[in-house]
Amino acid sequence: ITYFDLKGQEIYKISQIDKKLKDISKKTNTYVNSEEYYKEINKLKKEEIYVSDVIGESLKTKIIGRFTKESAKKAGIEFEPERYAYAGKENPVGKEFEGIVRFVTPVYKAEKKVGYVSVALDHKHIMQF
């Protein structure tokens, strides 16, 4: 959860990912350098909420089917299943997708917009519903 000013500078932040305060108006300072919500939130009115798509790093694999030493050799790669995407029984030790959904709403003081509150929720929690 973060509170940031109208220019995008984080003022307060509680995070398990990155505790450093950043200027989120710059895409390179957002989760996996990919968010552009700052452009969208300026349109928000009192009590409106911006909700992002799921944001996360895309993980790939070069193996179709089970990730075995034989299938890795056939694909011309080292047998390092933990470096590729999780794929259930086909690659149970692979890296799982880590994604968030971001919620942002403006903060007002005496009817004047003074900043924003942002919550980034791990998409796994939404998927549990």
Coordinates of N, CA and C in Angstrom, one line a residue:
I1 N 0.9 -1.2 0.0 CA 0.0 0.0 0.0 C 0.9 1.2 0.0
T2 N 0.5 2.2 -0.8 CA 1.3 3.4 -0.8 C 0.4 4.7 -0.9
Y3 N 1.0 5.8 -0.4 CA 0.3 7.1 -0.6 C 1.3 7.9 -1.3
F4 N 0.8 8.5 -2.5 CA 1.7 9.3 -3.2 C 1.0 10.6 -3.6
D5 N 1.9 11.7 -3.9 CA 1.3 13.0 -4.2 C 0.8 13.1 -5.7
L6 N 0.3 14.2 -6.0 CA -0.2 14.4 -7.4 C 0.8 14.3 -8.5
K7 N 2.1 14.5 -8.1 CA 3.1 14.4 -9.1 C 3.6 12.9 -9.3
G8 N 3.2 12.0 -8.4 CA 3.6 10.6 -8.5 C 4.7 10.2 -7.5
Q9 N 5.1 11.1 -6.6 CA 6.1 10.8 -5.7 C 5.5 10.1 -4.4
E10 N 6.0 8.9 -4.2 CA 5.5 8.2 -3.0 C 6.0 8.9 -1.7
I11 N 5.0 9.0 -0.8 CA 5.3 9.7 0.5 C 5.4 8.6 1.6
Y12 N 4.4 7.7 1.6 CA 4.4 6.6 2.6 C 4.2 5.3 1.8
K13 N 4.9 4.2 2.4 CA 4.8 3.0 1.7 C 5.0 1.8 2.6
I14 N 4.2 0.8 2.5 CA 4.3 -0.4 3.2 C 4.3 -1.5 2.2
S15 N 5.5 -2.2 2.0 CA 5.6 -3.2 0.9 C 6.4 -4.4 1.3
Q16 N 6.1 -5.5 0.8 CA 6.9 -6.7 1.0 C 7.8 -6.9 -0.2
I17 N 7.6 -6.1 -1.2 CA 8.4 -6.2 -2.5 C 9.6 -5.2 -2.5
D18 N 9.3 -4.0 -2.3 CA 10.2 -2.9 -2.4 C 9.9 -1.8 -1.5
K19 N 10.7 -1.5 -0.5 CA 10.4 -0.5 0.5 C 10.9 0.9 0.1
K20 N 11.6 1.1 -0.9 CA 12.2 2.4 -1.4 C 11.1 3.2 -2.0
L21 N 11.0 4.5 -1.5 CA 10.0 5.5 -2.1 C 10.5 5.9 -3.5
K22 N 9.5 5.9 -4.4 CA 9.9 6.1 -5.8 C 8.9 7.1 -6.4
D23 N 9.2 7.6 -7.6 CA 8.4 8.5 -8.4 C 7.7 7.5 -9.4
I24 N 6.4 7.2 -9.1 CA 5.7 6.2 -10.0 C 5.2 6.8 -11.2
S25 N 5.4 8.1 -11.4 CA 5.0 8.7 -12.7 C 5.9 8.2 -13.8
K26 N 7.0 7.6 -13.5 CA 7.9 7.0 -14.4 C 7.7 5.4 -14.4
K27 N 7.4 4.9 -15.6 CA 7.1 3.5 -15.7 C 8.2 2.6 -15.2
T28 N 9.5 3.0 -15.3 CA 10.6 2.2 -14.8 C 10.6 2.1 -13.3
N29 N 9.8 2.9 -12.6 CA 9.8 2.8 -11.1 C 8.5 2.0 -10.7
T30 N 7.9 1.3 -11.6 CA 6.7 0.6 -11.2 C 7.0 -0.9 -11.2
Y31 N 6.0 -1.7 -10.8 CA 6.2 -3.2 -10.7 C 6.6 -3.7 -12.0
V32 N 7.6 -4.5 -12.0 CA 8.3 -5.1 -13.2 C 8.4 -4.1 -14.4
N33 N 8.6 -2.8 -14.0 CA 8.8 -1.7 -15.0 C 7.7 -1.7 -16.1
S34 N 6.5 -2.0 -15.7 CA 5.5 -2.1 -16.7 C 4.2 -1.4 -16.5
E35 N 4.0 -0.7 -15.4 CA 2.8 -0.1 -15.1 C 2.7 1.4 -15.6
E36 N 1.5 1.7 -16.1 CA 1.3 3.1 -16.6 C 0.0 3.7 -16.0
Y37 N -0.3 3.3 -14.8 CA -1.5 3.7 -14.2 C -1.5 5.2 -13.8
Y38 N -0.3 5.8 -13.7 CA -0.2 7.2 -13.3 C -0.9 8.1 -14.4
K39 N -0.8 7.7 -15.7 CA -1.5 8.4 -16.7 C -3.0 8.4 -16.6
E40 N -3.5 7.2 -16.1 CA -5.0 7.0 -16.0 C -5.6 7.6 -14.8
I41 N -4.9 7.7 -13.7 CA -5.6 8.1 -12.4 C -5.9 9.6 -12.3
N42 N -5.2 10.4 -13.1 CA -5.5 11.8 -13.1 C -7.0 12.1 -13.4
K43 N -7.6 11.2 -14.1 CA -9.0 11.4 -14.5 C -10.0 11.0 -13.4
L44 N -9.5 10.4 -12.4 CA -10.4 9.9 -11.3 C -11.0 11.0 -10.5
K45 N -12.3 10.9 -10.2 CA -13.0 11.8 -9.4 C -13.1 11.2 -8.0
K46 N -13.6 12.0 -7.1 CA -13.8 11.6 -5.7 C -14.6 10.3 -5.7
E47 N -14.1 9.3 -4.9 CA -14.7 8.0 -4.6 C -14.6 7.1 -5.8
E48 N -13.9 7.4 -6.9 CA -13.7 6.5 -8.0 C -12.4 5.7 -7.7
I49 N -12.4 4.5 -8.3 CA -11.3 3.6 -8.1 C -10.8 3.1 -9.5
Y50 N -9.5 3.2 -9.6 CA -8.8 2.6 -10.8 C -8.5 1.2 -10.5
V51 N -8.7 0.2 -11.4 CA -8.4 -1.2 -11.2 C -7.6 -1.6 -12.4
S52 N -6.4 -2.1 -12.2 CA -5.5 -2.5 -13.3 C -5.8 -3.9 -13.8
D53 N -5.3 -4.3 -14.9 CA -5.3 -5.7 -15.3 C -4.2 -6.4 -14.4
V54 N -4.2 -7.7 -14.5 CA -3.1 -8.4 -13.8 C -1.8 -8.0 -14.5
I55 N -0.8 -7.7 -13.6 CA 0.5 -7.2 -14.1 C 1.6 -8.2 -13.5
G56 N 2.4 -8.7 -14.4 CA 3.5 -9.6 -13.9 C 4.4 -9.9 -15.0
E57 N 5.5 -10.5 -14.7 CA 6.5 -10.9 -15.7 C 6.1 -12.1 -16.3
S58 N 6.1 -12.1 -17.7 CA 5.7 -13.3 -18.4 C 6.9 -14.3 -18.4
L59 N 6.5 -15.5 -18.0 CA 7.5 -16.6 -17.9 C 7.3 -17.6 -19.1
K60 N 8.4 -18.0 -19.7 CA 8.3 -18.9 -20.8 C 9.0 -20.2 -20.6
T61 N 8.7 -21.2 -21.4 CA 9.4 -22.4 -21.4 C 9.7 -22.9 -22.9
K62 N 10.7 -23.6 -23.1 CA 11.0 -24.1 -24.4 C 10.6 -25.6 -24.5
I63 N 9.9 -26.1 -23.5 CA 9.6 -27.5 -23.4 C 8.0 -27.6 -23.5
I64 N 7.6 -28.5 -24.4 CA 6.2 -28.9 -24.4 C 6.1 -30.3 -23.9
G65 N 5.3 -30.4 -22.8 CA 5.2 -31.7 -22.1 C 6.1 -31.7 -20.9
R66 N 6.5 -32.9 -20.4 CA 7.3 -33.0 -19.2 C 8.7 -32.4 -19.4
F67 N 9.2 -31.7 -18.4 CA 10.5 -31.1 -18.4 C 11.4 -32.1 -17.8
T68 N 12.1 -32.9 -18.7 CA 13.0 -33.9 -18.3 C 14.4 -33.6 -18.9
K69 N 15.4 -34.4 -18.5 CA 16.7 -34.2 -19.1 C 16.7 -34.5 -20.6
E70 N 15.9 -35.5 -21.0 CA 15.8 -35.8 -22.4 C 15.1 -34.7 -23.2
S71 N 14.0 -34.1 -22.7 CA 13.3 -33.1 -23.4 C 14.2 -31.8 -23.4
A72 N 14.9 -31.5 -22.4 CA 15.8 -30.4 -22.4 C 16.9 -30.5 -23.5
K73 N 17.5 -31.7 -23.5 CA 18.5 -32.0 -24.5 C 18.0 -31.8 -25.9
K74 N 16.8 -32.3 -26.1 CA 16.1 -32.2 -27.5 C 15.9 -30.8 -27.8
A75 N 15.5 -29.9 -26.8 CA 15.3 -28.5 -27.1 C 16.6 -27.7 -27.2
G76 N 17.7 -28.3 -26.9 CA 19.0 -27.7 -27.0 C 19.3 -26.7 -25.8
I77 N 18.7 -27.0 -24.6 CA 18.9 -26.2 -23.4 C 19.4 -27.1 -22.3
E78 N 20.0 -26.4 -21.3 CA 20.5 -27.1 -20.1 C 19.2 -27.6 -19.3
F79 N 19.4 -28.6 -18.6 CA 18.3 -29.1 -17.7 C 18.3 -28.3 -16.4
E80 N 17.5 -27.2 -16.5 CA 17.4 -26.3 -15.4 C 15.9 -25.9 -15.3
P81 N 15.1 -26.8 -14.9 CA 13.6 -26.6 -14.9 C 13.2 -25.5 -14.0
E82 N 13.9 -25.2 -12.9 CA 13.6 -24.1 -12.0 C 13.7 -22.7 -12.6
R83 N 14.4 -22.6 -13.8 CA 14.6 -21.3 -14.5 C 13.4 -21.0 -15.4
Y84 N 12.5 -22.0 -15.6 CA 11.4 -21.9 -16.5 C 10.1 -21.8 -15.8
A85 N 9.0 -21.6 -16.5 CA 7.7 -21.5 -16.0 C 7.2 -22.8 -15.3
Y86 N 6.6 -22.6 -14.2 CA 5.9 -23.6 -13.5 C 4.8 -24.2 -14.4
A87 N 4.7 -25.5 -14.4 CA 3.7 -26.1 -15.3 C 3.1 -27.4 -14.7
G88 N 2.7 -27.3 -13.4 CA 2.0 -28.4 -12.8 C 2.9 -29.6 -12.8
K89 N 2.4 -30.8 -13.2 CA 3.1 -32.0 -13.2 C 4.2 -32.0 -14.3
E90 N 4.0 -31.2 -15.3 CA 5.0 -31.1 -16.4 C 6.3 -30.4 -15.9
N91 N 6.2 -29.5 -15.0 CA 7.4 -28.8 -14.5 C 7.0 -28.3 -13.1
P92 N 7.0 -29.2 -12.1 CA 6.5 -28.8 -10.7 C 7.5 -27.9 -10.0
V93 N 8.8 -27.8 -10.4 CA 9.8 -27.0 -9.7 C 10.0 -25.7 -10.5
G94 N 9.2 -25.4 -11.5 CA 9.3 -24.1 -12.2 C 8.9 -22.9 -11.4
K95 N 9.2 -21.8 -11.9 CA 8.9 -20.5 -11.3 C 7.5 -20.2 -11.5
E96 N 6.7 -19.9 -10.4 CA 5.3 -19.6 -10.6 C 5.2 -18.1 -11.0
F97 N 4.1 -17.8 -11.7 CA 3.8 -16.5 -12.1 C 3.5 -15.6 -10.9
E98 N 4.1 -14.5 -10.8 CA 3.9 -13.5 -9.7 C 3.3 -12.3 -10.3
G99 N 2.0 -12.0 -10.0 CA 1.3 -10.9 -10.6 C 0.6 -10.2 -9.5
I100 N 0.2 -8.9 -9.9 CA -0.6 -8.1 -9.0 C -1.7 -7.5 -9.7
V101 N -2.7 -7.1 -9.0 CA -3.8 -6.2 -9.5 C -3.7 -4.9 -8.6
R102 N -3.7 -3.8 -9.3 CA -3.5 -2.5 -8.5 C -4.8 -1.8 -8.5
F103 N -5.1 -1.2 -7.3 CA -6.3 -0.4 -7.0 C -5.8 1.0 -6.6
V104 N -6.3 2.0 -7.2 CA -5.9 3.4 -6.8 C -7.1 4.3 -6.7
T105 N -7.1 5.1 -5.6 CA -8.2 6.1 -5.5 C -7.6 7.4 -5.0
P106 N -8.2 8.5 -5.4 CA -7.7 9.8 -5.0 C -8.0 10.1 -3.5
V107 N -7.2 10.9 -2.9 CA -7.4 11.4 -1.5 C -7.7 12.9 -1.6
Y108 N -8.7 13.3 -0.9 CA -9.1 14.7 -0.9 C -9.0 15.2 0.5
K109 N -8.7 16.5 0.6 CA -8.6 17.3 1.8 C -9.4 18.5 1.6
A110 N -10.5 18.8 2.3 CA -11.3 19.9 2.1 C -11.7 20.1 0.6
E111 N -12.2 19.0 0.0 CA -12.7 19.0 -1.3 C -11.6 19.3 -2.4
K112 N -10.3 19.2 -2.0 CA -9.2 19.4 -3.0 C -8.4 18.1 -3.0
K113 N -8.2 17.6 -4.3 CA -7.4 16.4 -4.4 C -6.0 16.7 -4.0
V114 N -5.4 15.9 -3.1 CA -4.1 16.1 -2.6 C -3.1 14.9 -2.9
G115 N -3.6 13.8 -3.3 CA -2.8 12.6 -3.5 C -3.6 11.4 -3.9
Y116 N -3.0 10.2 -3.7 CA -3.6 9.0 -4.1 C -3.2 7.9 -3.1
V117 N -4.1 6.9 -2.9 CA -3.8 5.7 -2.2 C -3.8 4.6 -3.2
S118 N -2.8 3.7 -3.1 CA -2.7 2.6 -4.0 C -2.5 1.3 -3.2
V119 N -3.2 0.3 -3.6 CA -3.0 -1.0 -3.0 C -2.7 -2.0 -4.2
A120 N -1.6 -2.7 -4.0 CA -1.3 -3.8 -5.0 C -1.6 -5.1 -4.4
L121 N -2.5 -5.9 -4.9 CA -2.9 -7.2 -4.4 C -2.4 -8.3 -5.2
D122 N -1.7 -9.3 -4.6 CA -1.2 -10.4 -5.2 C -2.4 -11.1 -5.9
H123 N -2.3 -11.4 -7.2 CA -3.4 -11.9 -8.0 C -3.8 -13.3 -7.5
K124 N -3.0 -14.0 -6.7 CA -3.4 -15.3 -6.2 C -4.5 -15.2 -5.2
H125 N -4.6 -14.1 -4.5 CA -5.7 -13.9 -3.6 C -7.0 -13.7 -4.3
I126 N -7.0 -13.0 -5.4 CA -8.2 -12.9 -6.2 C -8.6 -14.2 -6.8
M127 N -7.6 -15.0 -7.3 CA -7.9 -16.3 -7.9 C -8.5 -17.2 -6.9
Q128 N -8.2 -17.1 -5.6 CA -8.7 -17.9 -4.6 C -10.3 -17.8 -4.5
F129 N -10.8 -16.6 -4.8 CA -12.2 -16.4 -4.8 C -12.9 -17.1 -5.9

